[in-house]
Amino acid sequence: MAGRAGALAGWVALAAVGLISLAPLAALLAQPGQWPQSYALGVLHFTLWQAALSALISVGLAIPLSAALVHRRFAGKQVLLALLGAPFLLPVVVAVFGVLAVWGRSGWVASLLGLPIDIYGLPGLLLVHVFFNLPLATRLILQGWALVPPEHLRLCAQLGLGWRGQWRVLGAPLLRASLPGALLVVFLFSVTSFAAALILGGGPGATTVELAIYQALRLEFNLGGAARLALLQLAICRVVGILALRFARPVGFGAGLALADISLPRARWLVWGDRAILVLAAAFLMLPLLAIVLNGLAGLPDMPAAVWAALARSLGVALGSGALALCAAVALAALLLRLHSRTARGVEAGVMLSLAASPFVLGTGLFILLNPVIAPARLALLLTGLINAVLILPILLRLFIPALAQIAADYGRLSAMCGLTGAARLRHVTLPLLARPLGLGMGLAVALSMGDLGVITLFAAPDSGTLPMVMQRLMGAYRGNAAAGAGLVLVSATLALFYVFDRLGARYGHRI
């Protein structure tokens, strides 16, 4: 019975994801209106141009950074590797504030040089996107390096291959396999970036598609124009998402014996180049984080009381969204493992493409559906949590599918022999072994929902927003100190939640 109940839960979760994804699309297609052709073309051009530049710069810088991390052994290497994960958990609005504090008109760099620096528009968007995507691209390339058997490195060292030989034998094949996927993933994230465009973009020459959707809905109430722009955004994301799934393939260097780490010989000028790259990358990532902490501490006394109410709303949305995403992801993962391999791959690819659906596309469709029936502002927090849960599903599935498959392979037969089925097997076998990915998944889902500044801006009234929305409004009102304090509260709560759930999973779980 429990098996049937689990299968039913999986089908219900799949149907819910399909409904939430397809109903807004149907609403967008049915909405009457004309394409704002000249305006849409300009917005589309800027969106694709800034995303392409962000991808090229981020991946271009990630190549030497990943090579330096692979070839160099130094004190603090693990700290730097951990730092590469920090931007992923950092709320975008807080990261934008940190970048402005360092690179803005009155930022640290401008004060040091004695020159005014204007980073609004394209330069600011590129800075923020590189801040977020450089660590991501570096991680993607490092995953390829991790698949290189240590024996290959030992053989290169024994043969005395110089940097040209190392590049021909290892570097070039690795990059040919990993770069297309990395470029497309970074491009997709840059296309769907809203908070950075809202704060740093704007104006006729620096408006992205998502910012144009926001302006059409909230400023002009042009439902037809918003629907057409959302369809344009959806088409871009779907194409890029399909290409990313097509090109993001593992590197085939063969199997190894997991020998000790072997460093490749490097010319002296390459060694100094590696050191310079590591120092510059660490400074680029750490300075905005340091600015967030220092300015936030100074701005805590200036925070309005609205910050604490907004924090409570953010916590409620994040915890609800995380719990919903976790339940749906586990049910879907268990269902996919029951299905035929080809069917499971097709269903998983369809769910994965929901990552390519911008929250603004889903939010716009839901706004159009609900507006004739109920004021969308009354459901702002509920809809925000729901859409955030759907959009984190692809990442959670990548955590749970391999874990559940490994549990079934290692303990399935033994559980059957012991008569453990249904709820008893779930309690004594599955949950303890799945606790680690459950904790990590809940931490990721809650952290990403805490920092969301997307869907909430479409629905929430001025006095009912989440903490990122309050912080953005404080920045728009030139209350920098109050915004800095709110940013520190937001990032502290986000990192604390991630740490708590991750540690709970590690404490109560067992290694698979």
Short mmCIF file of C-alpha atoms in Angstrom, two decimals, residues 53-496:
data_model
loop_
_atom_site.label_atom_id
_atom_site.label_comp_id
_atom_site.label_asym_id
_atom_site.label_seq_id
_atom_site.Cartn_x
_atom_site.Cartn_y
_atom_site.Cartn_z
CA LEU A 53 29.04 39.11 -22.74
CA SER A 54 28.43 37.81 -19.22
CA ALA A 55 28.87 34.20 -20.38
CA LEU A 56 32.02 34.92 -22.40
CA ILE A 57 33.68 36.96 -19.65
CA SER A 58 32.71 34.57 -16.83
CA VAL A 59 33.80 31.42 -18.65
CA GLY A 60 36.85 33.12 -20.14
CA LEU A 61 38.06 34.08 -16.65
CA ALA A 62 37.06 30.68 -15.23
CA ILE A 63 39.47 28.83 -17.55
CA PRO A 64 42.72 30.24 -16.06
CA LEU A 65 41.23 30.29 -12.54
CA SER A 66 40.29 26.60 -12.67
CA ALA A 67 43.70 25.74 -14.11
CA ALA A 68 45.42 27.65 -11.28
CA LEU A 69 43.32 25.83 -8.68
CA VAL A 70 44.21 22.48 -10.21
CA HIS A 71 47.94 23.10 -10.54
CA ARG A 72 48.70 25.00 -7.34
CA ARG A 73 48.88 23.78 -3.75
CA PHE A 74 48.69 26.59 -1.21
CA ALA A 75 47.45 27.40 2.27
CA GLY A 76 43.81 28.43 2.18
CA LYS A 77 42.96 26.50 -1.00
CA GLN A 78 39.94 24.85 0.63
CA VAL A 79 38.78 28.26 1.88
CA LEU A 80 38.97 29.65 -1.65
CA LEU A 81 37.08 26.64 -3.00
CA ALA A 82 34.40 27.18 -0.36
CA LEU A 83 34.30 30.86 -1.31
CA LEU A 84 33.36 29.81 -4.83
CA GLY A 85 30.08 28.53 -3.42
CA ALA A 86 29.23 31.69 -1.48
CA PRO A 87 27.70 33.73 -4.35
CA PHE A 88 25.28 30.88 -5.08
CA LEU A 89 23.74 31.28 -1.61
CA LEU A 90 23.99 35.07 -1.52
CA PRO A 91 20.74 36.95 -2.20
CA VAL A 92 21.11 38.85 -5.47
CA VAL A 93 19.96 42.17 -4.02
CA VAL A 94 22.62 41.88 -1.29
CA ALA A 95 25.29 41.01 -3.84
CA VAL A 96 24.33 44.05 -5.91
CA PHE A 97 24.71 46.21 -2.82
CA GLY A 98 28.18 44.73 -2.18
CA VAL A 99 29.25 45.33 -5.78
CA LEU A 100 28.01 48.93 -5.59
CA ALA A 101 29.90 49.46 -2.34
CA VAL A 102 33.13 48.41 -4.04
CA TRP A 103 32.68 49.61 -7.64
CA GLY A 104 29.98 52.28 -7.41
CA ARG A 105 30.25 56.04 -7.83
CA SER A 106 31.25 56.51 -4.19
CA GLY A 107 32.64 53.02 -3.69
CA TRP A 108 36.02 51.85 -2.51
CA VAL A 109 37.61 51.73 -5.97
CA ALA A 110 36.36 55.21 -6.91
CA SER A 111 37.65 56.61 -3.60
CA LEU A 112 41.02 54.92 -4.09
CA LEU A 113 41.44 56.21 -7.63
CA GLY A 114 39.92 59.60 -6.93
CA LEU A 115 37.71 59.26 -10.01
CA PRO A 116 33.91 58.93 -10.30
CA ILE A 117 32.88 55.54 -11.67
CA ASP A 118 29.44 55.04 -13.22
CA ILE A 119 28.59 51.33 -13.31
CA TYR A 120 24.85 51.68 -13.94
CA GLY A 121 23.64 50.06 -17.13
CA LEU A 122 25.66 47.43 -18.95
CA PRO A 123 28.90 47.71 -16.87
CA GLY A 124 27.04 47.12 -13.62
CA LEU A 125 25.09 44.18 -14.99
CA LEU A 126 28.30 42.57 -16.24
CA LEU A 127 30.03 43.09 -12.90
CA VAL A 128 27.19 41.47 -10.94
CA HIS A 129 26.78 38.61 -13.42
CA VAL A 130 30.49 37.85 -13.41
CA PHE A 131 30.50 37.99 -9.60
CA PHE A 132 27.81 35.29 -9.55
CA ASN A 133 28.77 33.26 -12.61
CA LEU A 134 32.58 33.18 -12.40
CA PRO A 135 32.41 30.78 -9.41
CA LEU A 136 29.74 28.72 -11.18
CA ALA A 137 31.74 28.41 -14.39
CA THR A 138 34.89 27.60 -12.41
CA ARG A 139 33.04 24.84 -10.55
CA LEU A 140 31.74 23.37 -13.81
CA ILE A 141 35.23 23.25 -15.31
CA LEU A 142 36.71 21.87 -12.07
CA GLN A 143 34.20 19.03 -12.26
CA GLY A 144 35.82 18.06 -15.55
CA TRP A 145 39.29 18.20 -13.99
CA ALA A 146 38.04 15.99 -11.14
CA LEU A 147 37.27 13.26 -13.70
CA VAL A 148 40.85 13.18 -14.98
CA PRO A 149 42.47 10.04 -13.45
CA PRO A 150 45.53 10.89 -11.33
CA GLU A 151 47.48 8.35 -13.41
CA HIS A 152 47.19 10.71 -16.38
CA LEU A 153 48.71 13.52 -14.33
CA ARG A 154 51.49 11.20 -13.13
CA LEU A 155 52.21 10.11 -16.70
CA CYS A 156 52.39 13.73 -17.88
CA ALA A 157 54.86 14.47 -15.07
CA GLN A 158 56.98 11.39 -15.88
CA LEU A 159 57.08 12.24 -19.58
CA GLY A 160 58.12 15.80 -18.77
CA LEU A 161 55.39 17.33 -20.90
CA GLY A 162 55.54 21.11 -21.01
CA TRP A 163 52.51 23.33 -20.91
CA ARG A 164 51.86 22.85 -24.64
CA GLY A 165 51.85 19.07 -24.27
CA GLN A 166 49.65 19.24 -21.17
CA TRP A 167 47.23 21.47 -23.04
CA ARG A 168 47.10 19.13 -26.05
CA VAL A 169 46.65 15.95 -23.99
CA LEU A 170 44.45 17.14 -21.11
CA GLY A 171 43.38 20.79 -21.31
CA ALA A 172 41.95 20.95 -24.83
CA PRO A 173 39.81 17.76 -24.60
CA LEU A 174 38.50 18.82 -21.20
CA LEU A 175 37.49 22.29 -22.36
CA ARG A 176 35.90 20.97 -25.56
CA ALA A 177 33.64 18.83 -23.38
CA SER A 178 32.88 21.30 -20.57
CA LEU A 179 32.86 24.77 -22.16
CA PRO A 180 29.67 24.55 -24.27
CA GLY A 181 27.58 23.51 -21.28
CA ALA A 182 29.19 26.11 -19.01
CA LEU A 183 28.62 28.89 -21.54
CA LEU A 184 24.97 27.96 -22.03
CA VAL A 185 24.23 27.64 -18.29
CA VAL A 186 25.80 31.04 -17.53
CA PHE A 187 23.99 32.55 -20.52
CA LEU A 188 20.68 31.19 -19.22
CA PHE A 189 21.24 32.55 -15.71
CA SER A 190 22.17 35.96 -17.15
CA VAL A 191 19.06 36.07 -19.34
CA THR A 192 16.80 35.38 -16.35
CA SER A 193 18.53 37.78 -13.95
CA PHE A 194 16.02 40.34 -12.69
CA ALA A 195 17.22 41.92 -9.44
CA ALA A 196 20.48 43.17 -10.98
CA ALA A 197 18.61 44.64 -13.96
CA LEU A 198 16.04 46.28 -11.66
CA ILE A 199 18.67 48.04 -9.55
CA LEU A 200 21.46 48.65 -12.08
CA GLY A 201 19.65 48.64 -15.41
CA GLY A 202 16.67 50.54 -16.69
CA GLY A 203 16.40 53.27 -19.25
CA PRO A 204 15.78 52.77 -22.95
CA GLY A 205 19.22 51.28 -23.61
CA ALA A 206 19.59 48.99 -20.59
CA THR A 207 16.30 47.14 -20.17
CA THR A 208 16.15 43.36 -20.16
CA VAL A 209 13.10 41.32 -21.13
CA GLU A 210 12.27 40.55 -17.48
CA LEU A 211 12.53 44.21 -16.51
CA ALA A 212 10.26 45.09 -19.44
CA ILE A 213 7.70 42.53 -18.22
CA TYR A 214 7.80 44.09 -14.74
CA GLN A 215 7.31 47.57 -16.19
CA ALA A 216 4.42 46.40 -18.38
CA LEU A 217 2.60 44.77 -15.46
CA ARG A 218 3.29 46.99 -12.48
CA LEU A 219 3.79 50.40 -14.08
CA GLU A 220 1.60 50.30 -17.20
CA PHE A 221 -0.78 47.39 -16.45
CA ASN A 222 -0.37 46.32 -20.07
CA LEU A 223 -1.34 42.66 -19.81
CA GLY A 224 -1.09 42.03 -23.56
CA GLY A 225 2.38 43.52 -23.82
CA ALA A 226 3.54 41.65 -20.72
CA ALA A 227 2.18 38.38 -22.14
CA ARG A 228 4.02 38.82 -25.44
CA LEU A 229 7.26 39.71 -23.69
CA ALA A 230 6.86 36.69 -21.39
CA LEU A 231 6.42 34.40 -24.41
CA LEU A 232 9.57 35.89 -25.90
CA GLN A 233 11.43 35.22 -22.66
CA LEU A 234 10.06 31.69 -22.52
CA ALA A 235 11.21 30.96 -26.08
CA ILE A 236 14.74 32.16 -25.29
CA CYS A 237 14.95 30.13 -22.08
CA ARG A 238 13.56 26.96 -23.64
CA VAL A 239 16.03 27.06 -26.54
CA VAL A 240 18.99 27.72 -24.26
CA GLY A 241 17.79 25.09 -21.77
CA ILE A 242 17.51 22.42 -24.48
CA LEU A 243 20.97 23.31 -25.79
CA ALA A 244 22.39 23.15 -22.25
CA LEU A 245 20.94 19.66 -21.74
CA ARG A 246 22.34 18.66 -25.13
CA PHE A 247 25.89 19.93 -24.62
CA ALA A 248 26.44 19.50 -20.86
CA ARG A 249 28.11 16.09 -21.09
CA PRO A 250 30.75 14.43 -18.93
CA VAL A 251 34.41 14.33 -19.90
CA GLY A 252 35.57 10.88 -21.05
CA PHE A 253 39.12 10.39 -19.79
CA GLY A 254 38.60 6.79 -18.69
CA ALA A 255 38.85 5.19 -15.28
CA GLY A 256 41.69 5.50 -12.79
CA LEU A 257 42.95 3.97 -9.58
CA ALA A 258 42.43 7.10 -7.44
CA LEU A 259 46.12 7.61 -6.67
CA ALA A 260 47.43 10.58 -4.70
CA ASP A 261 47.08 14.03 -6.20
CA ILE A 262 49.93 14.79 -8.61
CA SER A 263 50.80 18.36 -9.56
CA LEU A 264 51.90 18.97 -13.13
CA PRO A 265 55.20 20.74 -13.79
CA ARG A 266 54.72 24.38 -14.77
CA ALA A 267 57.01 26.99 -16.24
CA ARG A 268 58.01 29.80 -13.87
CA TRP A 269 55.99 32.42 -15.72
CA LEU A 270 52.91 30.19 -15.52
CA VAL A 271 53.44 29.72 -11.79
CA TRP A 272 53.51 33.48 -11.24
CA GLY A 273 50.51 33.84 -13.53
CA ASP A 274 48.60 31.28 -11.44
CA ARG A 275 49.41 33.19 -8.27
CA ALA A 276 48.27 36.49 -9.74
CA ILE A 277 45.01 34.95 -10.95
CA LEU A 278 44.28 33.41 -7.55
CA VAL A 279 44.94 36.69 -5.73
CA LEU A 280 42.80 38.73 -8.12
CA ALA A 281 39.95 36.21 -8.05
CA ALA A 282 39.98 36.08 -4.25
CA ALA A 283 39.93 39.89 -4.07
CA PHE A 284 37.11 40.15 -6.64
CA LEU A 285 34.95 37.72 -4.65
CA MET A 286 35.87 38.78 -1.12
CA LEU A 287 35.71 42.58 -1.37
CA PRO A 288 31.92 42.75 -1.98
CA LEU A 289 31.38 40.24 0.85
CA LEU A 290 33.56 42.34 3.14
CA ALA A 291 31.66 45.49 2.14
CA ILE A 292 28.35 43.79 2.96
CA VAL A 293 29.57 42.93 6.46
CA LEU A 294 31.24 46.27 7.28
CA ASN A 295 28.50 48.50 5.87
CA GLY A 296 25.82 46.26 7.32
CA LEU A 297 27.20 46.50 10.84
CA ALA A 298 27.32 50.29 10.55
CA GLY A 299 23.76 50.42 9.19
CA LEU A 300 22.02 48.19 11.74
CA PRO A 301 20.90 51.14 13.95
CA ASP A 302 19.30 52.89 10.95
CA MET A 303 17.01 50.02 9.95
CA PRO A 304 13.25 50.73 10.03
CA ALA A 305 10.90 48.46 11.95
CA ALA A 306 9.50 47.19 8.63
CA VAL A 307 12.65 45.11 8.19
CA TRP A 308 11.69 42.68 10.96
CA ALA A 309 8.16 42.17 9.66
CA ALA A 310 9.59 41.58 6.18
CA LEU A 311 12.09 39.11 7.64
CA ALA A 312 9.24 37.14 9.21
CA ARG A 313 7.42 37.02 5.87
CA SER A 314 10.62 35.90 4.10
CA LEU A 315 11.14 33.12 6.64
CA GLY A 316 7.57 31.90 6.22
CA VAL A 317 7.80 31.89 2.43
CA ALA A 318 11.23 30.22 2.40
CA LEU A 319 10.37 27.47 4.89
CA GLY A 320 7.07 26.70 3.18
CA SER A 321 8.64 26.73 -0.26
CA GLY A 322 11.51 24.51 0.87
CA ALA A 323 9.23 21.95 2.52
CA LEU A 324 6.97 21.81 -0.54
CA ALA A 325 9.91 21.47 -2.93
CA LEU A 326 11.48 18.73 -0.78
CA CYS A 327 8.30 16.62 -0.68
CA ALA A 328 7.68 17.04 -4.41
CA ALA A 329 11.30 16.27 -5.32
CA VAL A 330 11.44 13.06 -3.25
CA ALA A 331 8.12 11.86 -4.68
CA LEU A 332 9.20 12.67 -8.23
CA ALA A 333 12.61 11.04 -7.79
CA ALA A 334 11.01 7.85 -6.46
CA LEU A 335 8.54 7.86 -9.37
CA LEU A 336 11.28 8.32 -11.99
CA LEU A 337 13.17 5.34 -10.59
CA ARG A 338 10.05 3.18 -11.02
CA LEU A 339 9.50 4.15 -14.65
CA HIS A 340 11.11 2.63 -17.73
CA SER A 341 14.49 4.22 -18.36
CA ARG A 342 13.48 5.96 -21.60
CA THR A 343 10.24 7.28 -20.12
CA ALA A 344 12.06 8.40 -16.98
CA ARG A 345 14.64 10.30 -19.02
CA GLY A 346 11.91 12.08 -20.96
CA VAL A 347 10.00 13.05 -17.82
CA GLU A 348 13.19 14.20 -16.09
CA ALA A 349 14.21 16.29 -19.11
CA GLY A 350 10.78 17.95 -19.05
CA VAL A 351 11.10 18.76 -15.35
CA MET A 352 14.67 19.96 -15.88
CA LEU A 353 13.48 22.41 -18.49
CA SER A 354 11.38 24.09 -15.80
CA LEU A 355 14.72 25.50 -14.63
CA ALA A 356 14.79 27.32 -17.95
CA ALA A 357 11.40 28.88 -17.22
CA SER A 358 11.90 32.32 -15.81
CA PRO A 359 9.94 33.01 -12.61
CA PHE A 360 8.67 36.09 -14.37
CA VAL A 361 7.13 33.98 -17.13
CA LEU A 362 5.27 31.81 -14.62
CA GLY A 363 4.39 34.83 -12.50
CA THR A 364 3.03 36.80 -15.44
CA GLY A 365 0.84 33.90 -16.54
CA LEU A 366 -0.50 33.38 -13.03
CA PHE A 367 -1.14 37.13 -12.67
CA ILE A 368 -3.24 37.08 -15.85
CA LEU A 369 -5.13 33.96 -14.67
CA LEU A 370 -5.91 35.23 -11.19
CA ASN A 371 -6.52 38.93 -11.84
CA PRO A 372 -10.17 38.55 -13.01
CA VAL A 373 -10.98 36.34 -9.99
CA ILE A 374 -8.98 37.68 -7.05
CA ALA A 375 -6.49 40.45 -6.42
CA PRO A 376 -3.08 38.79 -6.97
CA ALA A 377 -1.61 40.84 -4.09
CA ARG A 378 -3.72 38.81 -1.63
CA LEU A 379 -1.88 35.64 -2.72
CA ALA A 380 1.54 37.24 -3.16
CA LEU A 381 3.41 35.21 -0.53
CA LEU A 382 1.69 31.93 -1.44
CA LEU A 383 2.42 32.32 -5.17
CA THR A 384 6.01 33.35 -4.50
CA GLY A 385 6.63 30.24 -2.42
CA LEU A 386 4.90 28.00 -4.96
CA ILE A 387 6.90 29.26 -7.94
CA ASN A 388 10.16 29.13 -6.00
CA ALA A 389 9.41 25.50 -5.11
CA VAL A 390 8.85 24.57 -8.76
CA LEU A 391 12.01 26.30 -9.95
CA ILE A 392 14.28 24.58 -7.39
CA LEU A 393 12.94 21.11 -8.32
CA PRO A 394 15.52 20.34 -11.04
CA ILE A 395 18.40 20.94 -8.64
CA LEU A 396 16.80 18.79 -5.93
CA LEU A 397 16.14 15.97 -8.39
CA ARG A 398 19.84 15.87 -9.20
CA LEU A 399 20.44 15.33 -5.48
CA PHE A 400 17.76 12.72 -4.79
CA ILE A 401 17.70 10.49 -7.87
CA PRO A 402 21.27 9.16 -7.48
CA ALA A 403 20.84 8.87 -3.70
CA LEU A 404 17.60 6.86 -3.93
CA ALA A 405 19.04 4.68 -6.68
CA GLN A 406 22.08 3.90 -4.52
CA ILE A 407 19.88 3.10 -1.51
CA ALA A 408 17.80 0.69 -3.59
CA ALA A 409 20.91 -1.00 -5.01
CA ASP A 410 22.68 -1.35 -1.65
CA TYR A 411 19.79 -2.08 0.72
CA GLY A 412 16.77 -3.05 -1.38
CA ARG A 413 17.36 -6.79 -1.34
CA LEU A 414 18.38 -6.82 2.33
CA SER A 415 15.27 -4.84 3.28
CA ALA A 416 13.07 -7.32 1.42
CA MET A 417 14.77 -10.25 3.16
CA CYS A 418 14.15 -8.63 6.56
CA GLY A 419 10.52 -7.95 5.70
CA LEU A 420 10.95 -4.19 5.78
CA THR A 421 8.35 -2.67 3.48
CA GLY A 422 6.27 0.46 3.29
CA ALA A 423 6.45 2.85 6.23
CA ALA A 424 8.90 0.64 8.17
CA ARG A 425 11.41 0.68 5.32
CA LEU A 426 10.93 4.41 4.88
CA ARG A 427 11.58 5.06 8.57
CA HIS A 428 14.46 2.68 9.24
CA VAL A 429 16.28 2.59 5.89
CA THR A 430 15.38 5.31 3.39
CA LEU A 431 15.13 8.41 5.58
CA PRO A 432 18.35 7.83 7.61
CA LEU A 433 20.31 7.19 4.41
CA LEU A 434 18.64 10.09 2.60
CA ALA A 435 19.07 12.55 5.47
CA ARG A 436 22.26 14.12 4.08
CA PRO A 437 20.83 15.08 0.67
CA LEU A 438 17.56 16.04 2.36
CA GLY A 439 19.37 18.47 4.63
CA LEU A 440 21.43 19.91 1.78
CA GLY A 441 18.37 20.16 -0.47
CA MET A 442 16.29 21.91 2.17
CA GLY A 443 19.16 24.31 2.86
CA LEU A 444 19.50 25.18 -0.83
CA ALA A 445 15.75 25.58 -1.35
CA VAL A 446 15.34 27.83 1.69
CA ALA A 447 18.41 29.92 0.85
CA LEU A 448 17.34 30.53 -2.75
CA SER A 449 13.78 31.39 -1.69
CA MET A 450 15.01 33.78 1.02
CA GLY A 451 16.92 35.84 -1.53
CA ASP A 452 14.29 35.87 -4.26
CA LEU A 453 13.47 39.28 -5.71
CA GLY A 454 11.44 38.29 -8.72
CA VAL A 455 7.91 36.99 -8.45
CA ILE A 456 7.22 38.92 -5.26
CA THR A 457 7.66 42.22 -7.11
CA LEU A 458 4.82 41.28 -9.48
CA PHE A 459 2.30 40.56 -6.74
CA ALA A 460 3.13 42.14 -3.39
CA ALA A 461 1.73 45.44 -2.17
CA PRO A 462 4.26 48.00 -0.87
CA ASP A 463 3.59 47.10 2.79
CA SER A 464 3.60 43.29 2.37
CA GLY A 465 6.87 42.51 0.64
CA THR A 466 9.65 40.18 1.69
CA LEU A 467 13.00 41.37 3.02
CA PRO A 468 14.76 41.53 -0.41
CA MET A 469 11.91 43.74 -1.63
CA VAL A 470 12.20 46.04 1.40
CA MET A 471 15.96 46.27 0.91
CA GLN A 472 15.55 47.17 -2.77
CA ARG A 473 13.09 49.93 -1.85
CA LEU A 474 15.47 51.31 0.76
CA MET A 475 18.20 51.46 -1.87
CA GLY A 476 15.83 53.19 -4.29
CA ALA A 477 15.03 55.77 -1.60
CA TYR A 478 18.77 56.48 -1.14
CA ARG A 479 18.73 55.10 2.41
CA GLY A 480 22.02 53.31 1.97
CA ASN A 481 22.77 52.73 5.64
CA ALA A 482 19.37 51.19 6.31
CA ALA A 483 19.66 49.05 3.18
CA ALA A 484 23.10 47.86 4.30
CA GLY A 485 21.75 46.81 7.69
CA ALA A 486 18.80 45.02 6.08
CA GLY A 487 21.21 43.29 3.71
CA LEU A 488 23.32 42.01 6.57
CA VAL A 489 20.21 40.69 8.34
CA LEU A 490 19.09 38.99 5.12
CA VAL A 491 22.40 37.32 4.33
CA SER A 492 22.89 36.27 7.97
CA ALA A 493 19.46 34.63 8.09
CA THR A 494 20.02 32.95 4.72
CA LEU A 495 23.41 31.48 5.60
CA ALA A 496 22.19 30.46 9.08
#
